[in-house]
Tab-separated table of C-alpha atoms in Angstrom:
chain	number	residue	atom	x	y	z
A	14	UNK	CA	0.005	0.009	-0.008
A	15	UNK	CA	1.245	3.519	-0.750
A	16	UNK	CA	2.862	5.047	2.331
A	17	UNK	CA	1.373	8.432	1.551
A	18	UNK	CA	-2.155	6.971	1.536
A	19	UNK	CA	-1.540	5.238	4.821
A	20	UNK	CA	-0.350	8.408	6.377
A	21	UNK	CA	-3.385	10.289	5.086
A	22	UNK	CA	-5.724	7.597	6.348
A	23	UNK	CA	-4.080	7.625	9.765
A	24	UNK	CA	-4.427	11.359	9.844
A	25	UNK	CA	-8.091	11.242	8.954
A	26	UNK	CA	-8.737	8.648	11.649
A	27	UNK	CA	-7.005	10.841	14.237
A	28	UNK	CA	-9.027	13.866	13.184
A	29	UNK	CA	-12.246	11.941	13.861
A	30	UNK	CA	-11.296	11.087	17.455
A	31	UNK	CA	-13.162	13.238	20.046
A	32	UNK	CA	-10.043	14.073	22.056
A	33	UNK	CA	-7.639	14.574	19.189
A	34	UNK	CA	-6.847	18.125	20.157
A	35	UNK	CA	-8.187	20.806	22.424
A	36	UNK	CA	-9.190	23.045	19.547
A	37	UNK	CA	-11.375	20.346	18.105
A	38	UNK	CA	-13.665	20.442	21.151
A	39	UNK	CA	-15.005	23.836	19.963
A	40	UNK	CA	-13.151	24.933	16.817
A	41	UNK	CA	-15.739	27.589	15.971
A	42	UNK	CA	-15.674	28.974	19.521
A	43	UNK	CA	-19.485	28.793	19.835
A	44	UNK	CA	-19.142	28.476	23.621
A	45	UNK	CA	-18.132	32.133	23.685
A	46	UNK	CA	-21.510	32.982	22.148
A	47	UNK	CA	-23.372	31.111	24.904
A	48	UNK	CA	-24.706	33.339	27.703
A	49	UNK	CA	-23.286	32.903	31.138
A	50	UNK	CA	-24.750	30.285	33.449
A	51	UNK	CA	-27.562	31.979	35.461
A	52	UNK	CA	-26.083	33.021	38.766
A	53	UNK	CA	-25.768	36.153	40.928
A	54	UNK	CA	-23.043	37.344	38.542
A	55	UNK	CA	-25.730	38.073	35.945
A	56	UNK	CA	-26.619	41.143	37.931
A	57	UNK	CA	-23.114	42.581	37.425
A	58	UNK	CA	-22.337	42.480	41.094
A	59	UNK	CA	-18.627	42.830	41.648
A	60	UNK	CA	-16.623	40.718	44.105
A	61	UNK	CA	-19.359	38.189	44.854
A	62	UNK	CA	-18.607	34.661	45.935
A	63	UNK	CA	-19.582	31.671	43.692
A	64	UNK	CA	-23.052	30.221	43.784
A	65	UNK	CA	-24.105	29.103	47.230
A	66	UNK	CA	-25.709	25.712	47.818
A	67	UNK	CA	-26.719	26.137	51.468
A	68	UNK	CA	-28.591	28.719	53.503
A	69	UNK	CA	-26.428	31.463	54.957
A	70	UNK	CA	-25.517	31.388	58.642
A	71	UNK	CA	-27.110	34.818	59.040
A	72	UNK	CA	-30.863	35.515	58.753
A	73	UNK	CA	-32.103	35.271	55.183
A	74	UNK	CA	-32.401	38.514	53.230
A	75	UNK	CA	-34.162	39.153	49.913
A	76	UNK	CA	-30.748	39.190	48.153
A	77	UNK	CA	-29.922	35.803	49.683
A	78	UNK	CA	-33.225	34.389	48.502
A	79	UNK	CA	-32.680	35.539	44.926
A	80	UNK	CA	-29.034	34.299	44.933
A	81	UNK	CA	-30.097	30.850	46.050
A	82	UNK	CA	-33.011	30.668	43.605
A	83	UNK	CA	-30.778	31.617	40.659
A	84	UNK	CA	-28.101	29.184	41.761
A	85	UNK	CA	-30.175	26.131	42.728
A	86	UNK	CA	-33.511	26.240	40.912
A	87	UNK	CA	-33.560	23.686	38.072
A	88	UNK	CA	-35.190	26.215	35.758
A	89	UNK	CA	-31.904	28.147	35.443
A	90	UNK	CA	-30.002	25.035	34.472
A	91	UNK	CA	-32.682	24.190	31.908
A	92	UNK	CA	-32.534	27.502	30.047
A	93	UNK	CA	-28.729	27.531	30.142
A	94	UNK	CA	-28.564	24.035	28.699
A	95	UNK	CA	-31.044	25.071	25.970
A	96	UNK	CA	-28.761	27.994	25.025
A	97	UNK	CA	-25.766	25.621	24.807
A	98	UNK	CA	-27.750	23.283	22.542
A	99	UNK	CA	-28.347	26.165	20.131
A	100	UNK	CA	-24.734	27.216	20.287
A	101	UNK	CA	-23.705	23.711	19.259
A	102	UNK	CA	-26.223	23.730	16.422
A	103	UNK	CA	-24.672	26.934	15.177
A	104	UNK	CA	-21.360	25.063	15.013
A	105	UNK	CA	-23.103	22.327	13.033
A	106	UNK	CA	-24.355	24.934	10.516
A	107	UNK	CA	-20.909	26.533	10.221
A	108	UNK	CA	-19.253	23.149	9.619
A	109	UNK	CA	-21.043	22.938	6.262
A	110	UNK	CA	-18.701	25.580	4.867
A	111	UNK	CA	-15.660	23.337	5.353
A	112	UNK	CA	-14.628	20.323	3.185
A	113	UNK	CA	-15.135	16.747	4.307
A	114	UNK	CA	-12.215	14.267	4.352
A	115	UNK	CA	-13.265	10.603	4.399
A	116	UNK	CA	-11.019	7.515	4.529
A	117	UNK	CA	-11.979	4.023	3.547
A	118	UNK	CA	-10.194	0.676	4.059
A	119	UNK	CA	-11.449	-2.689	2.845
A	120	UNK	CA	-10.297	-6.314	2.791
A	121	UNK	CA	-12.036	-9.391	1.446
A	122	UNK	CA	-11.403	-13.022	0.463
A	123	UNK	CA	-12.852	-13.873	-2.916
A	124	UNK	CA	-13.687	-17.354	-4.130
A	125	UNK	CA	-13.882	-18.300	-7.848
A	126	UNK	CA	-13.522	-21.336	-10.081
A	127	UNK	CA	-10.101	-20.092	-11.170
A	128	UNK	CA	-8.907	-19.915	-7.587
A	129	UNK	CA	-9.202	-18.007	-4.370
A	130	UNK	CA	-7.531	-14.618	-3.875
A	131	UNK	CA	-7.370	-11.731	-1.448
A	132	UNK	CA	-8.506	-8.200	-2.247
A	133	UNK	CA	-7.622	-5.037	-0.365
A	134	UNK	CA	-8.351	-1.448	-1.122
A	135	UNK	CA	-7.993	2.006	0.410
A	136	UNK	CA	-9.139	5.424	-0.575
A	137	UNK	CA	-9.017	8.940	0.752
A	138	UNK	CA	-11.682	11.327	-0.547
A	139	UNK	CA	-11.898	15.071	-0.149
A	140	UNK	CA	-15.334	16.529	-0.882
A	141	UNK	CA	-16.216	20.194	-0.826
A	142	UNK	CA	-19.471	21.909	-1.582
A	143	UNK	CA	-18.433	24.916	-3.617
A	144	UNK	CA	-21.780	26.473	-4.539
A	145	UNK	CA	-25.277	25.958	-3.099
A	146	UNK	CA	-27.048	29.235	-3.918
A	147	UNK	CA	-27.495	30.275	-0.302
A	148	UNK	CA	-28.303	27.037	1.573
A	149	UNK	CA	-25.391	27.255	3.980
A	150	UNK	CA	-25.759	30.985	4.487
A	151	UNK	CA	-29.446	30.659	5.303
A	152	UNK	CA	-28.852	27.679	7.596
A	153	UNK	CA	-26.100	29.557	9.473
A	154	UNK	CA	-28.293	32.648	9.852
A	155	UNK	CA	-31.165	30.520	11.118
A	156	UNK	CA	-28.947	28.885	13.726
A	157	UNK	CA	-27.413	32.243	14.742
A	158	UNK	CA	-30.869	33.780	15.284
A	159	UNK	CA	-32.085	30.735	17.252
A	160	UNK	CA	-29.036	31.100	19.473
A	161	UNK	CA	-29.879	34.764	20.016
A	162	UNK	CA	-33.467	33.749	20.841
A	163	UNK	CA	-32.234	31.128	23.309
A	164	UNK	CA	-29.965	33.657	25.004
A	165	UNK	CA	-32.796	36.187	25.270
A	166	UNK	CA	-35.143	33.468	26.559
A	167	UNK	CA	-32.634	32.714	29.274
A	168	UNK	CA	-32.625	36.367	30.286
A	169	UNK	CA	-36.442	36.404	30.444
A	170	UNK	CA	-36.464	33.187	32.463
A	171	UNK	CA	-33.967	34.642	34.917
A	172	UNK	CA	-36.105	37.762	35.323
A	173	UNK	CA	-39.210	35.614	35.974
A	174	UNK	CA	-37.405	33.500	38.519
A	175	UNK	CA	-35.989	36.639	40.155
A	176	UNK	CA	-39.535	37.980	40.525
A	177	UNK	CA	-40.887	34.678	41.804
A	178	UNK	CA	-38.162	34.496	44.435
A	179	UNK	CA	-38.909	38.062	45.581
A	180	UNK	CA	-42.687	37.382	45.671
A	181	UNK	CA	-42.135	34.268	47.791
A	182	UNK	CA	-39.760	36.105	50.117
A	183	UNK	CA	-42.075	39.096	50.584
A	184	UNK	CA	-45.046	36.831	51.105
A	185	UNK	CA	-43.096	34.948	53.805
A	186	UNK	CA	-42.293	38.285	55.491
A	187	UNK	CA	-45.937	39.346	55.232
A	188	UNK	CA	-47.242	36.138	56.787
A	189	UNK	CA	-44.704	36.453	59.569
A	190	UNK	CA	-45.941	39.997	60.214
A	191	UNK	CA	-49.524	38.667	60.152
A	192	UNK	CA	-48.600	36.200	62.892
A	193	UNK	CA	-47.193	39.037	65.015
A	194	UNK	CA	-50.320	41.086	64.371
A	195	UNK	CA	-52.544	38.156	65.271
A	196	UNK	CA	-50.516	37.683	68.482
A	197	UNK	CA	-51.055	41.333	69.398
A	198	UNK	CA	-54.777	40.990	68.714
A	199	UNK	CA	-54.874	37.880	70.888
A	200	UNK	CA	-53.139	39.705	73.739
A	201	UNK	CA	-55.598	42.578	73.452
A	202	UNK	CA	-58.519	40.143	73.534
A	203	UNK	CA	-56.965	38.466	76.593
A	204	UNK	CA	-56.747	41.826	78.299
A	205	UNK	CA	-60.349	42.636	77.411
A	206	UNK	CA	-61.525	39.279	78.733
A	207	UNK	CA	-59.562	39.795	81.959
A	208	UNK	CA	-61.191	43.219	82.394
A	209	UNK	CA	-64.694	41.919	81.666
A	210	UNK	CA	-64.201	38.923	83.962
A	211	UNK	CA	-62.891	41.169	86.739
A	212	UNK	CA	-65.898	43.491	86.454
A	213	UNK	CA	-68.243	40.519	86.473
A	214	UNK	CA	-66.683	39.047	89.602
A	215	UNK	CA	-67.088	42.327	91.536
A	216	UNK	CA	-70.625	42.744	90.311
A	217	UNK	CA	-69.949	45.696	88.009
A	218	UNK	CA	-70.409	43.727	84.826
A	219	UNK	CA	-72.813	41.252	83.329
A	220	UNK	CA	-72.257	37.585	82.336
A	221	UNK	CA	-72.962	38.586	78.700
A	222	UNK	CA	-69.947	40.943	78.739
A	223	UNK	CA	-67.687	38.164	80.001
A	224	UNK	CA	-69.027	35.680	77.416
A	225	UNK	CA	-68.643	38.134	74.559
A	226	UNK	CA	-65.068	38.854	75.620
A	227	UNK	CA	-64.382	35.091	75.896
A	228	UNK	CA	-65.740	34.604	72.360
A	229	UNK	CA	-63.569	37.384	71.015
A	230	UNK	CA	-60.523	35.820	72.685
A	231	UNK	CA	-61.239	32.413	71.158
A	232	UNK	CA	-61.678	33.977	67.765
A	233	UNK	CA	-58.389	35.848	68.138
A	234	UNK	CA	-56.648	32.597	69.131
A	235	UNK	CA	-58.060	30.840	66.078
A	236	UNK	CA	-56.905	33.662	63.847
A	237	UNK	CA	-53.406	33.431	65.267
A	238	UNK	CA	-53.291	29.641	64.732
A	239	UNK	CA	-54.368	30.046	61.101
A	240	UNK	CA	-51.825	32.807	60.556
A	241	UNK	CA	-49.044	30.547	61.889
A	242	UNK	CA	-50.082	27.824	59.438
A	243	UNK	CA	-50.003	30.262	56.500
A	244	UNK	CA	-46.576	31.437	57.629
A	245	UNK	CA	-45.228	27.913	57.655
A	246	UNK	CA	-46.654	27.285	54.162
A	247	UNK	CA	-45.092	30.516	52.904
A	248	UNK	CA	-41.692	29.403	54.202
A	249	UNK	CA	-42.130	26.079	52.437
A	250	UNK	CA	-42.847	27.825	49.137
A	251	UNK	CA	-39.790	30.048	49.603
A	252	UNK	CA	-37.580	27.023	50.380
A	253	UNK	CA	-38.894	25.252	47.273
A	254	UNK	CA	-38.132	28.096	44.873
A	255	UNK	CA	-34.651	28.340	46.351
A	256	UNK	CA	-34.054	24.687	45.562
A	257	UNK	CA	-34.496	23.250	49.046
A	258	UNK	CA	-36.970	20.823	50.603
A	259	UNK	CA	-40.146	22.469	51.884
A	260	UNK	CA	-39.295	21.505	55.477
A	261	UNK	CA	-35.951	23.311	55.358
A	262	UNK	CA	-35.803	25.490	58.517
A	263	UNK	CA	-34.851	29.105	57.948
A	264	UNK	CA	-34.823	32.444	59.749
A	265	UNK	CA	-35.852	35.579	57.870
A	266	UNK	CA	-34.039	38.870	58.352
A	267	UNK	CA	-35.893	41.734	59.956
A	268	UNK	CA	-37.171	44.373	57.575
A	269	UNK	CA	-36.084	47.942	58.128
A	270	UNK	CA	-38.477	50.861	57.981
A	271	UNK	CA	-40.300	51.280	54.678
A	272	UNK	CA	-39.448	54.367	52.649
A	273	UNK	CA	-41.625	55.514	49.728
A	274	UNK	CA	-39.013	57.700	48.079
A	275	UNK	CA	-39.840	56.664	44.490
A	276	UNK	CA	-41.480	59.127	42.122
A	277	UNK	CA	-44.675	57.297	41.065
A	278	UNK	CA	-45.779	60.106	38.717
A	279	UNK	CA	-43.932	58.963	35.634
A	280	UNK	CA	-44.746	58.959	31.925
A	281	UNK	CA	-46.407	55.579	31.268
A	282	UNK	CA	-45.886	55.879	27.497
A	283	UNK	CA	-42.167	56.359	28.051
A	284	UNK	CA	-42.114	53.354	30.391
A	285	UNK	CA	-43.792	51.192	27.741
A	286	UNK	CA	-41.327	52.285	25.057
A	287	UNK	CA	-38.417	51.584	27.377
A	288	UNK	CA	-39.866	48.162	28.255
A	289	UNK	CA	-40.140	47.219	24.594
A	290	UNK	CA	-36.531	48.160	24.100
A	291	UNK	CA	-35.331	46.143	27.116
A	292	UNK	CA	-37.539	43.070	27.467
A	293	UNK	CA	-35.602	39.898	26.789
A	294	UNK	CA	-38.675	37.949	25.715
A	295	UNK	CA	-39.449	40.483	23.003
A	296	UNK	CA	-35.839	40.213	21.761
A	297	UNK	CA	-36.308	36.456	21.730
A	298	UNK	CA	-39.454	36.842	19.648
A	299	UNK	CA	-37.633	39.163	17.204
A	300	UNK	CA	-34.842	36.608	16.870
A	301	UNK	CA	-37.358	33.792	16.322
A	302	UNK	CA	-38.919	35.888	13.514
A	303	UNK	CA	-35.531	36.466	11.900
A	304	UNK	CA	-34.732	32.752	12.166
A	305	UNK	CA	-38.036	31.924	10.447
A	306	UNK	CA	-37.241	34.408	7.672
A	307	UNK	CA	-33.840	32.790	7.187
A	308	UNK	CA	-35.611	29.453	7.042
A	309	UNK	CA	-37.633	30.720	4.031
A	310	UNK	CA	-34.337	31.388	2.188
A	311	UNK	CA	-33.124	27.936	3.186
A	312	UNK	CA	-36.234	26.257	1.861
A	313	UNK	CA	-35.922	28.081	-1.457
A	314	UNK	CA	-32.197	27.325	-1.780
A	315	UNK	CA	-32.780	23.593	-1.199
A	316	UNK	CA	-34.512	23.477	-4.584
A	317	UNK	CA	-31.579	25.009	-6.431
A	318	UNK	CA	-28.503	23.359	-7.984
A	319	UNK	CA	-25.317	22.588	-6.067
A	320	UNK	CA	-21.730	22.299	-7.277
A	321	UNK	CA	-19.279	20.071	-5.389
A	322	UNK	CA	-15.571	19.231	-5.739
A	323	UNK	CA	-14.243	15.767	-4.943
A	324	UNK	CA	-10.663	14.521	-5.120
A	325	UNK	CA	-8.437	11.901	-3.556
A	326	UNK	CA	-5.987	9.021	-4.071
A	327	UNK	CA	-6.942	5.314	-4.183
A	328	UNK	CA	-5.013	2.065	-3.773
A	329	UNK	CA	-6.051	-1.462	-4.597
A	330	UNK	CA	-4.461	-4.911	-4.374
A	331	UNK	CA	-6.064	-7.924	-6.001
A	332	UNK	CA	-4.388	-11.306	-5.871
A	333	UNK	CA	-1.029	-9.803	-5.067
A	334	UNK	CA	-1.123	-7.217	-7.845
A	335	UNK	CA	-1.448	-3.681	-6.561
A	336	UNK	CA	-2.328	-0.416	-8.282
A	337	UNK	CA	-2.388	3.224	-7.300
A	338	UNK	CA	-4.697	5.859	-8.695
A	339	UNK	CA	-6.703	8.888	-7.919
A	340	UNK	CA	-9.519	11.131	-9.108
A	341	UNK	CA	-10.577	14.741	-9.141
A	342	UNK	CA	-13.822	16.111	-10.427
A	343	UNK	CA	-16.769	18.445	-10.157
A	344	UNK	CA	-20.350	17.393	-9.606
A	345	UNK	CA	-23.286	19.589	-10.581
A	346	UNK	CA	-26.551	18.454	-9.007
A	347	UNK	CA	-29.675	19.935	-10.602
A	348	UNK	CA	-32.993	19.084	-8.899
A	349	UNK	CA	-35.430	19.259	-11.845
A	350	UNK	CA	-38.434	17.872	-10.015
A	351	UNK	CA	-38.963	16.738	-6.415
A	352	UNK	CA	-42.684	16.192	-6.320
A	353	UNK	CA	-43.382	19.813	-5.333
A	354	UNK	CA	-41.518	19.262	-2.057
A	355	UNK	CA	-39.650	22.532	-2.379
A	356	UNK	CA	-42.877	24.426	-3.104
A	357	UNK	CA	-44.511	23.249	0.090
A	358	UNK	CA	-41.394	23.693	2.151
A	359	UNK	CA	-41.380	27.344	1.137
A	360	UNK	CA	-45.057	27.702	1.869
A	361	UNK	CA	-44.576	26.161	5.300
A	362	UNK	CA	-41.618	28.409	6.052
A	363	UNK	CA	-43.531	31.511	5.003
A	364	UNK	CA	-46.467	30.537	7.225
A	365	UNK	CA	-44.053	29.943	10.082
A	366	UNK	CA	-42.628	33.427	9.618
A	367	UNK	CA	-46.166	34.898	9.695
A	368	UNK	CA	-46.791	32.978	12.910
A	369	UNK	CA	-43.623	34.309	14.498
A	370	UNK	CA	-44.507	37.844	13.436
A	371	UNK	CA	-47.981	37.562	14.980
A	372	UNK	CA	-46.453	36.205	18.200
A	373	UNK	CA	-43.971	39.087	18.263
A	374	UNK	CA	-46.758	41.649	17.783
A	375	UNK	CA	-48.930	39.951	20.448
A	376	UNK	CA	-46.084	40.003	22.934
A	377	UNK	CA	-45.372	43.676	22.182
A	378	UNK	CA	-49.007	44.476	22.991
A	379	UNK	CA	-48.892	42.356	26.144
A	380	UNK	CA	-45.795	44.201	27.353
A	381	UNK	CA	-47.709	47.495	27.140
A	382	UNK	CA	-50.488	45.959	29.237
A	383	UNK	CA	-48.022	44.475	31.730
A	384	UNK	CA	-46.327	47.799	32.262
A	385	UNK	CA	-49.662	49.639	32.523
A	386	UNK	CA	-51.072	47.222	35.108
A	387	UNK	CA	-47.894	47.102	37.172
A	388	UNK	CA	-47.624	50.897	37.141
A	389	UNK	CA	-51.212	51.364	38.234
A	390	UNK	CA	-50.969	48.654	40.868
A	391	UNK	CA	-47.816	50.194	42.287
A	392	UNK	CA	-49.484	53.626	42.443
A	393	UNK	CA	-52.487	52.138	44.208
A	394	UNK	CA	-50.273	50.209	46.635
A	395	UNK	CA	-48.223	53.320	47.392
A	396	UNK	CA	-51.323	55.433	48.212
A	397	UNK	CA	-52.759	52.503	50.227
A	398	UNK	CA	-49.557	52.222	52.200
A	399	UNK	CA	-49.665	55.885	53.154
A	400	UNK	CA	-53.375	55.654	54.050
A	401	UNK	CA	-53.023	52.499	56.148
A	402	UNK	CA	-50.281	54.128	58.231
A	403	UNK	CA	-52.820	56.764	59.331
A	404	UNK	CA	-55.484	54.063	59.663
A	405	UNK	CA	-53.373	52.015	62.072
A	406	UNK	CA	-52.440	55.040	64.144
A	407	UNK	CA	-56.069	56.138	64.557
A	408	UNK	CA	-57.226	52.561	65.264
A	409	UNK	CA	-54.571	52.141	67.986
A	410	UNK	CA	-55.656	55.389	69.586
A	411	UNK	CA	-59.299	54.343	69.382
A	412	UNK	CA	-58.569	50.971	70.963
A	413	UNK	CA	-56.650	52.590	73.849
A	414	UNK	CA	-59.531	55.017	74.474
A	415	UNK	CA	-62.159	52.258	74.372
A	416	UNK	CA	-60.128	50.052	76.769
A	417	UNK	CA	-59.676	52.940	79.189
A	418	UNK	CA	-63.395	53.793	79.054
A	419	UNK	CA	-64.376	50.212	79.695
A	420	UNK	CA	-62.048	49.823	82.622
A	421	UNK	CA	-63.362	53.092	84.037
A	422	UNK	CA	-66.927	51.762	83.746
A	423	UNK	CA	-68.137	54.336	81.266
A	424	UNK	CA	-67.786	52.257	78.089
A	425	UNK	CA	-69.368	48.985	76.958
A	426	UNK	CA	-67.709	45.776	76.033
A	427	UNK	CA	-69.178	46.028	72.545
A	428	UNK	CA	-67.395	49.357	72.001
A	429	UNK	CA	-64.144	47.809	73.182
A	430	UNK	CA	-64.475	44.686	71.016
A	431	UNK	CA	-65.397	46.786	67.981
A	432	UNK	CA	-62.298	48.968	68.514
A	433	UNK	CA	-60.074	45.925	68.870
A	434	UNK	CA	-61.538	44.349	65.749
A	435	UNK	CA	-60.977	47.575	63.828
A	436	UNK	CA	-57.364	47.680	64.996
A	437	UNK	CA	-56.715	44.086	63.948
A	438	UNK	CA	-58.238	44.805	60.547
A	439	UNK	CA	-56.176	47.954	60.140
A	440	UNK	CA	-52.963	46.076	60.965
A	441	UNK	CA	-53.771	43.403	58.399
A	442	UNK	CA	-54.537	46.025	55.777
A	443	UNK	CA	-51.222	47.656	56.544
A	444	UNK	CA	-49.424	44.365	56.094
A	445	UNK	CA	-51.216	43.655	52.809
A	446	UNK	CA	-50.460	47.154	51.515
A	447	UNK	CA	-46.770	46.749	52.338
A	448	UNK	CA	-46.699	43.348	50.628
A	449	UNK	CA	-48.484	44.766	47.547
A	450	UNK	CA	-46.065	47.655	47.287
A	451	UNK	CA	-43.023	45.432	47.490
A	452	UNK	CA	-44.420	42.935	44.981
A	453	UNK	CA	-45.745	45.498	42.479
A	454	UNK	CA	-42.492	47.420	42.685
A	455	UNK	CA	-40.647	44.264	41.621
A	456	UNK	CA	-43.390	43.447	39.088
A	457	UNK	CA	-43.001	46.806	37.370
A	458	UNK	CA	-39.225	46.328	37.190
A	459	UNK	CA	-39.762	42.878	35.662
A	460	UNK	CA	-42.308	44.266	33.202
A	461	UNK	CA	-39.717	46.899	32.250
A	462	UNK	CA	-37.012	44.232	31.820
A	463	UNK	CA	-34.849	45.938	34.477
A	464	UNK	CA	-35.345	43.620	37.495
A	465	UNK	CA	-31.925	43.128	39.080
A	466	UNK	CA	-30.162	43.511	42.391
A	467	UNK	CA	-30.235	47.309	42.295
A	468	UNK	CA	-33.900	47.067	43.271
A	469	UNK	CA	-32.819	45.508	46.574
A	470	UNK	CA	-30.168	48.059	47.515
A	471	UNK	CA	-32.497	50.573	49.250
A	472	UNK	CA	-33.803	49.794	52.694
A	473	UNK	CA	-36.133	46.868	52.694
A	474	UNK	CA	-39.454	47.863	54.272
A	475	UNK	CA	-41.056	46.121	57.147
A	476	UNK	CA	-44.886	46.083	57.247
């Protein structure tokens, strides 16, 4: 066998091995086009430690909750893996521009009337597609746009997970505050019952007053028990979104005083325009549309001629006689008729592009609605938060006056119980308003496509 052919065949075999060289793992450097793995680093925070897999030793803050969710939630791994799939498919599309080098070795034992003989052959073939009227260009553009869509989809998924983690954390804080409020209401009911029972024992009160106070105390205890159950459920939801088991024990950090220092009177139209420019899911829809348009060009080009070059040496030995040869040539492939396959491929691709365009327009309209709703909800929550502060203050004063009047013997137990019920309701409304403000603040940032760690830098409010 020709030594040159053997060397070429050995080289071609080595090139096909997965670990032949480091550059062969990613020769087109598609990994550099893949977005970063979702982690706290996506928020451009400098000097942060790598992803954490366990709860911090200190009480859990909102930033800790988001960090753990981005690090441990399977959704982040899923979208990152999907982006890597598209990056690899881009490499597949780019490989079509390069020639193919194939080696073939064969050996056989032939039997005939004239005698038996051995036959061996070897060949090395270089094939290169020289002209395809846009097939490779369209395929590469389609893969590039799908990669852009996957990267943008990852960004949108990270924003959604960021918001979900914040909502779970704020809800856990709100339910904890509700437990504290229910405990205060229970203590007030206990004090009222003690006062009513004391008046009854000295003959200054009636049995009805004592029974009504006892009923109010039992109701307050039941409310506190239910609030504790809701708080435990909220912690379970928070643990789940952070990638832990629902029974994972945790301690939440104390909220600082709430500060409404944001200007809520902003131009909604400008917010909507900014959201459309920033939203990752809209960029993904745009990329999907461009990929579909590239697919139209690909479908059309698949019905056009192709010109290929092939060349390579051959060697053959039959019955001890060997011969060397080779070939070089051009192949023009002209698809005259394919049963209208190309026609319907083009029609399908055009319809797919129309579908992607409609989805893009629908999403653009939905973004405007998302921003409008989040903006109005945040405004409402801000005004409610200010009003409930006054409501709680007046209800506390009213409850103190009613309790003082009842102890002095000039008020009724009904007045006292009504004041205590109003105070408990005011506290719950205050907690709900604070929760709404925190959630809608994050929701507006997510609708704008700007939800990141900067939202958590100001003082976190405590209901």
